[in-house]
XYZ file of N, CA and C in Angstrom:
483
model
N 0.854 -1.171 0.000
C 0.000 0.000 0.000
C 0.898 1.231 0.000
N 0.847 2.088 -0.790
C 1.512 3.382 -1.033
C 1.324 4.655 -0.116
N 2.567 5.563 0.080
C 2.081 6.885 1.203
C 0.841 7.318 0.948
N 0.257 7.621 -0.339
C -1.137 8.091 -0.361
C -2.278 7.548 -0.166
N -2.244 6.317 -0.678
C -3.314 5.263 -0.152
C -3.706 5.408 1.427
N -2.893 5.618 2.202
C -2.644 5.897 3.649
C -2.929 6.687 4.403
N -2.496 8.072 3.204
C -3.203 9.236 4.194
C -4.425 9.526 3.844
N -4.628 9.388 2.202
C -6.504 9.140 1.759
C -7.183 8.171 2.532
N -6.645 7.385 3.188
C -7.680 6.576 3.751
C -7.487 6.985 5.757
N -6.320 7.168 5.937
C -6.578 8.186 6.979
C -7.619 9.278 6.868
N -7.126 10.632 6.330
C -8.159 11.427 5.419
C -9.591 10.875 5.618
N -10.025 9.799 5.049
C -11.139 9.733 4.727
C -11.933 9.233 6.295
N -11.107 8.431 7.286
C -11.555 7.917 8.610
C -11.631 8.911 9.271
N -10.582 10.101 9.201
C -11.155 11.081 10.179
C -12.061 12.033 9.671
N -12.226 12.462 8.179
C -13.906 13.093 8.068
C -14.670 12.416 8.179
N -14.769 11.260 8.515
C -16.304 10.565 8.947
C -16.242 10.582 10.059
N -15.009 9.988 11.349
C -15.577 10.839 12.513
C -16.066 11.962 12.947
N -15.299 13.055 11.977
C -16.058 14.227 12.367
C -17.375 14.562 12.098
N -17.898 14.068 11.304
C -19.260 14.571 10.576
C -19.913 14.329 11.838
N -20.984 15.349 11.909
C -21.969 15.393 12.942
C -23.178 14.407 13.232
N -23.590 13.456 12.545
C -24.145 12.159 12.778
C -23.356 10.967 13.873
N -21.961 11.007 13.542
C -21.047 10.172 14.154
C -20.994 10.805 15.425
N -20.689 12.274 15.992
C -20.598 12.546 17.161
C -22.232 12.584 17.872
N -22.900 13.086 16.890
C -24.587 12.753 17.645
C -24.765 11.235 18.061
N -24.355 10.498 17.436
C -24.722 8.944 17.813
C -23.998 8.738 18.885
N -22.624 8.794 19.120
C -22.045 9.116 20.381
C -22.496 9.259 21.427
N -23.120 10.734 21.198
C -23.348 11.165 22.418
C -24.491 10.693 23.488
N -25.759 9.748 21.855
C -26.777 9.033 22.365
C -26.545 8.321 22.992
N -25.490 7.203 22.831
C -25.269 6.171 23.179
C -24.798 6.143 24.484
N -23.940 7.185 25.190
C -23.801 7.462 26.336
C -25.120 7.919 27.200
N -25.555 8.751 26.822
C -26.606 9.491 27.394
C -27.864 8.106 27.859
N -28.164 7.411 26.988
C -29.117 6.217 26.696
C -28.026 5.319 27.562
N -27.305 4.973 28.166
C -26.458 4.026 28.977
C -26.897 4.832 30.184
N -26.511 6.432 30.377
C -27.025 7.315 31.752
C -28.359 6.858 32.074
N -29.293 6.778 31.100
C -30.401 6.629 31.584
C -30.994 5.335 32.112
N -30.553 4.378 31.681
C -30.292 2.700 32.277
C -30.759 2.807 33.753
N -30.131 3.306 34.249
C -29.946 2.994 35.775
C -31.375 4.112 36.434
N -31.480 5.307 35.700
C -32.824 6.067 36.023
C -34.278 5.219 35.809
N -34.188 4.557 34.675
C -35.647 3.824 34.350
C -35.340 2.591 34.640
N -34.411 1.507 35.232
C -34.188 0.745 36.053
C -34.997 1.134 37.857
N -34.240 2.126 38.265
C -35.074 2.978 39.458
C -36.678 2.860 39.234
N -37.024 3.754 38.123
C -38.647 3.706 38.028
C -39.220 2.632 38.278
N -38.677 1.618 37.135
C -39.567 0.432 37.301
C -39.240 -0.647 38.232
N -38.432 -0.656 38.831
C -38.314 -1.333 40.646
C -39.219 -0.963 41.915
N -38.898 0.708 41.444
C -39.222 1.155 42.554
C -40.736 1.922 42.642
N -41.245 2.167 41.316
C -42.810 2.531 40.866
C -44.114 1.814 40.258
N -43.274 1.549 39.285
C -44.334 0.636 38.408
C -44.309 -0.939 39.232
N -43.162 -1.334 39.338
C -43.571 -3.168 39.661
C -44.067 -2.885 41.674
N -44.354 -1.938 42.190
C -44.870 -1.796 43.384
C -46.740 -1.621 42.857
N -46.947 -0.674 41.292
C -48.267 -0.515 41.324
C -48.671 -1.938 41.109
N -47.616 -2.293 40.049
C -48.523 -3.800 39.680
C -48.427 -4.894 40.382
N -47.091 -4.939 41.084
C -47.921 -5.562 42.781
C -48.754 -5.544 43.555
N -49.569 -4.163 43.289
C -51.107 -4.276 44.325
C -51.861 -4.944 43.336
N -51.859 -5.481 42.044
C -52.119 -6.153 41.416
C -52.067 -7.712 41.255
N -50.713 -7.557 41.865
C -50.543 -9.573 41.846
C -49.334 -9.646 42.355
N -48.417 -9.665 41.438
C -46.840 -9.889 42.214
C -45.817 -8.157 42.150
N -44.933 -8.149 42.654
C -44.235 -6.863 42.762
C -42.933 -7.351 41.608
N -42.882 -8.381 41.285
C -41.836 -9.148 40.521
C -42.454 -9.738 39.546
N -42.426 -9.099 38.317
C -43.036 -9.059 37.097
C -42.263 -10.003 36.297
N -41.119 -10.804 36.932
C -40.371 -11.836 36.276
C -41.226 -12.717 36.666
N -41.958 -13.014 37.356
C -42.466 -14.559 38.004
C -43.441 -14.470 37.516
N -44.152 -13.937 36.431
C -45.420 -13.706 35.480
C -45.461 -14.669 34.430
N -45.571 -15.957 34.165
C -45.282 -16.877 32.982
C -46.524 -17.378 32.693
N -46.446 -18.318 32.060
C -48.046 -19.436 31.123
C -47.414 -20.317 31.067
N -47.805 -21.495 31.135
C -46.764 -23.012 30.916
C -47.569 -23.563 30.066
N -46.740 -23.487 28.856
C -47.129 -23.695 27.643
C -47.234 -25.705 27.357
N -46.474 -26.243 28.401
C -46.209 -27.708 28.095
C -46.239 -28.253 29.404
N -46.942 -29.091 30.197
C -46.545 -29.985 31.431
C -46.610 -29.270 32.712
N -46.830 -29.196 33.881
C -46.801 -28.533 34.967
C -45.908 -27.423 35.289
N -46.016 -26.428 35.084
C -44.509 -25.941 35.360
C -44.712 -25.508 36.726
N -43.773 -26.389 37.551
C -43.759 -26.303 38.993
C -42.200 -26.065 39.291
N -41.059 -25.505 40.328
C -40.233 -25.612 40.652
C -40.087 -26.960 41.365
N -38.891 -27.738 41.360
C -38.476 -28.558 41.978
C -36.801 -28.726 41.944
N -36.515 -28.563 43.054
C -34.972 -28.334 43.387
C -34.120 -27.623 42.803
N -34.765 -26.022 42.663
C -34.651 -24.857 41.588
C -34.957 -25.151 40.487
N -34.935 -26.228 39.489
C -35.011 -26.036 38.052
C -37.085 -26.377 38.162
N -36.847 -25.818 36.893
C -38.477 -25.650 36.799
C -38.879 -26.799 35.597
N -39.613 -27.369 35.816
C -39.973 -28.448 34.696
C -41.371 -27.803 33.804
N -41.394 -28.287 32.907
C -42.406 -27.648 31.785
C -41.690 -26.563 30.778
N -42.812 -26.454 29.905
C -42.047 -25.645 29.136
C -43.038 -23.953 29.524
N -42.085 -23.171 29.964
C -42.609 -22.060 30.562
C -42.854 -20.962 29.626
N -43.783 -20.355 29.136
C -43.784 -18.370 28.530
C -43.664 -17.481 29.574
N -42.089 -17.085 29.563
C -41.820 -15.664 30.806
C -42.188 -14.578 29.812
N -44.003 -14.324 29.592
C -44.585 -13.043 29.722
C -44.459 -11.846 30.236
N -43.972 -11.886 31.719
C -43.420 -11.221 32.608
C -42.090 -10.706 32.292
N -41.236 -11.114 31.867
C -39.661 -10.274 31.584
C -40.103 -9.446 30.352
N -41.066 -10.381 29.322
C -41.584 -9.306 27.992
C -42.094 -8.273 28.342
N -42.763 -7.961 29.444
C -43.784 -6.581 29.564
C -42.731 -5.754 30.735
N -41.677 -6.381 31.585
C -41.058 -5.448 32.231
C -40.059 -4.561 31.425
N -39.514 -5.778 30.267
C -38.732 -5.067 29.238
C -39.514 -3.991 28.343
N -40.625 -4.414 28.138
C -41.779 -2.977 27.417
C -41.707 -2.062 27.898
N -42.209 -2.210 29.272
C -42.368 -1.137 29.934
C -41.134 -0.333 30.615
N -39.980 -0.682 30.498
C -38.628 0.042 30.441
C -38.098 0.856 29.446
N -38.801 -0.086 28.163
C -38.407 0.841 27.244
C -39.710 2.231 26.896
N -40.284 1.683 27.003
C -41.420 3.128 26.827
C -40.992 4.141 27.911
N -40.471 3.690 28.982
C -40.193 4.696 29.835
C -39.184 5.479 29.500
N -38.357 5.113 28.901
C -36.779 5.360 28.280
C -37.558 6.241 27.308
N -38.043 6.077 26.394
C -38.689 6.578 25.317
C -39.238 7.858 25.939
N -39.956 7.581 26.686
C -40.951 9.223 27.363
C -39.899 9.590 27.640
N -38.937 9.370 28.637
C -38.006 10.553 29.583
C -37.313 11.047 28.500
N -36.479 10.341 27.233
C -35.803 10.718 26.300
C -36.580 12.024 24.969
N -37.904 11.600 24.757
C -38.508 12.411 24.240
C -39.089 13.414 24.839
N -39.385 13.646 26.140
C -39.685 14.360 27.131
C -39.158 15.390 27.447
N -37.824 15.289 27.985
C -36.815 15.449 28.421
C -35.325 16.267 27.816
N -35.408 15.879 26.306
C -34.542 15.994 25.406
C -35.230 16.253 24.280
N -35.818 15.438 23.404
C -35.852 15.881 22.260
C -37.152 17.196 22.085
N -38.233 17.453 22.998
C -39.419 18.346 22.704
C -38.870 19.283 23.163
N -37.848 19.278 23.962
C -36.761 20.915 24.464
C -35.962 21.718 23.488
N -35.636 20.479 22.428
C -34.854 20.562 21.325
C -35.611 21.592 20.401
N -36.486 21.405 20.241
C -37.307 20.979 19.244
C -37.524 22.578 19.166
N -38.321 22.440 20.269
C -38.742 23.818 20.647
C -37.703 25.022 20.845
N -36.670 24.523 20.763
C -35.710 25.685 20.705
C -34.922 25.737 19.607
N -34.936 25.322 18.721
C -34.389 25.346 17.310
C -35.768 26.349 16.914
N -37.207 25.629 17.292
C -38.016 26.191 16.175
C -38.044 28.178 16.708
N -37.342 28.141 18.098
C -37.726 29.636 18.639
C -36.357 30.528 17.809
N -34.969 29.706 17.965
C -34.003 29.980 17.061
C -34.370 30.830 15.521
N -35.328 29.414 14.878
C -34.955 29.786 13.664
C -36.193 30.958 13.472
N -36.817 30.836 13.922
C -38.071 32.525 14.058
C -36.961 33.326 14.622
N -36.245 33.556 15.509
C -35.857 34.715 15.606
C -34.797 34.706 14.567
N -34.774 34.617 13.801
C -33.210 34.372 12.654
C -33.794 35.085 11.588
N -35.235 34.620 11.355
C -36.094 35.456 10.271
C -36.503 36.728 10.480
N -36.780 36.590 11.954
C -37.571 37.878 11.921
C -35.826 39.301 11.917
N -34.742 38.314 12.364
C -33.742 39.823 12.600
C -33.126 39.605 11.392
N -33.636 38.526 10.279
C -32.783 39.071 8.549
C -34.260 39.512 8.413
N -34.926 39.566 8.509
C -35.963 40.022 7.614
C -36.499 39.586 6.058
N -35.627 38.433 5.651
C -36.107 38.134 4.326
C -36.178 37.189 4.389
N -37.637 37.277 2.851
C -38.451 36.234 2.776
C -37.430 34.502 2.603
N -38.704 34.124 3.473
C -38.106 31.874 3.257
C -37.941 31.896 2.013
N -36.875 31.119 1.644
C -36.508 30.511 0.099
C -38.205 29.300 -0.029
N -37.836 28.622 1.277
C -38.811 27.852 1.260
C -40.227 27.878 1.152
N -40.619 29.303 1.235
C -42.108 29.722 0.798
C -41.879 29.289 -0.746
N -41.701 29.550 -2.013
C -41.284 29.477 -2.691
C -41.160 28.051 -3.461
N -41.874 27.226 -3.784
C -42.063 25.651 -4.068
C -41.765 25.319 -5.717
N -41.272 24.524 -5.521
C -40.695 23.891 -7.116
C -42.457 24.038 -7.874
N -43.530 23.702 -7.047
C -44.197 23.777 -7.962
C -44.985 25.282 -8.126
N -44.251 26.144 -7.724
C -45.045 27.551 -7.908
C -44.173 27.653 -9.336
N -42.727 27.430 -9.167
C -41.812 28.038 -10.120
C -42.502 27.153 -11.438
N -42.781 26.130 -11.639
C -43.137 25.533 -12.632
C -44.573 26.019 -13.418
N -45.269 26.773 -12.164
C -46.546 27.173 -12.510
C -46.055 28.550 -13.618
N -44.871 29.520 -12.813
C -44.563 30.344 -13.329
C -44.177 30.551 -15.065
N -43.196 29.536 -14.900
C -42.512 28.883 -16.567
C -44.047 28.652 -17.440
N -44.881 28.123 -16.958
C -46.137 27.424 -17.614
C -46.631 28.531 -18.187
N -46.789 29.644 -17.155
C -47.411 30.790 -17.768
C -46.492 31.826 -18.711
N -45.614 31.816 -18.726
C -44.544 32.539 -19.418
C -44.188 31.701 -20.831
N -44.462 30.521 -21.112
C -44.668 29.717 -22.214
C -45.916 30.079 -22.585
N -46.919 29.603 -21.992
C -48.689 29.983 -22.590
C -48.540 32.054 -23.158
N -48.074 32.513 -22.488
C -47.922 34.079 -22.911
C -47.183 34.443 -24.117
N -46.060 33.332 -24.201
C -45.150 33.314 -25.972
C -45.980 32.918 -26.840
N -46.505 31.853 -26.934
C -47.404 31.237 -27.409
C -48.907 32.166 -27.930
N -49.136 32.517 -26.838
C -50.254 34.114 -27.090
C -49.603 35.038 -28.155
N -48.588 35.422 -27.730
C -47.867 36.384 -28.707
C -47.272 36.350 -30.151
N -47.637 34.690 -30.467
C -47.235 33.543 -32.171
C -48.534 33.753 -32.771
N -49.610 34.129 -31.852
C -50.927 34.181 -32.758
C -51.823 32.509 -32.428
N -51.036 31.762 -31.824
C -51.776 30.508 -31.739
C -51.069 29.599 -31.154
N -52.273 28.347 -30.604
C -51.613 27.532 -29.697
C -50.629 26.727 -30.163
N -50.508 26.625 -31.139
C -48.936 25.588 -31.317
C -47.941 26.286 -32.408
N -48.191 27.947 -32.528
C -47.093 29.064 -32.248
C -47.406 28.986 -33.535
N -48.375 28.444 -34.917
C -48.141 29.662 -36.431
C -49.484 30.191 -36.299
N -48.668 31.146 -37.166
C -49.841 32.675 -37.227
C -50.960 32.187 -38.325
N -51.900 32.140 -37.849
C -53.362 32.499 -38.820
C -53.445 33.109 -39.435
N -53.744 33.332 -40.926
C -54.170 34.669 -41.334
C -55.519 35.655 -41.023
């Protein structure tokens, strides 16, 4: 492999770290590890207490025995068991993750880009490009053709006598 091959492909590894997708994903991925241990808390200490006045406080021991008795005997459990219960504690961890993250972060975001970019307009003062739609401009051309066309004497541009 040659000096340039080397630094183009150096070159090319460090503009993709930099690009701002690569450090946003980053930063999720940490942030979403922070939050682990917060919606871990919730659902120990909130939700599997409500749904214990419900039945059990331990939403792992929630199954269907899909095959044969499923009874414990000398720890191992015989039958063939559906742990229902780890499926809906894992649901309900992640929806929680989901609210606090969208909650929390992204509708704060959101809302402050959209207050950003209003005040950006209102202190340039000029008009959105984006008012402005591919299909107005096409409407425009349409009529500026139909008006040449007016001006040939006829619709497919020869003159009548």
């Amino acid at each position: 492999m040659s000096q340039e091959n080397r630094t183009s492909l150096l070159e090319g590894f460090k503009a993709f770290l930099m690009r701002g997708n690569v450090v946003d994903l980053a930063v999720a991925v940490v942030i979403g590890a922070a939050f682990t241990n917060i919606v871990n808390s919730i659902v120990k200490g909130v939700i599997s207490p409500i749904v214990g006045a419900f039945g059990t406080q331990n939403l792992e021991g929630y199954r269907a025995c899909l095959k044969g008795p499923c009874v414990v005997q000398g720890g191992e459990v015989t039958g063939v068991a559906i742990l229902w219960g780890s499926v809906l504690s894992s649901t309900l961890s992640f929806l929680i993750t989901a609210a606090v993250v969208y909650f929390l972060m992204v509708l704060p975001m959101a809302k402050y880009l959209a207050r950003k970019a209003a005040r950006e307009k209102q202190l340039h003062g000029e008009q959105d490009a984006a008012d402005v739609t591919e299909l107005d401009v096409l409407k425009d051309i349409r009529e500026a053709l139909v008006a040449q066309r007016g001006d040939a004497g006829g619709p497919t541009g020869v003159r009548t006598p």
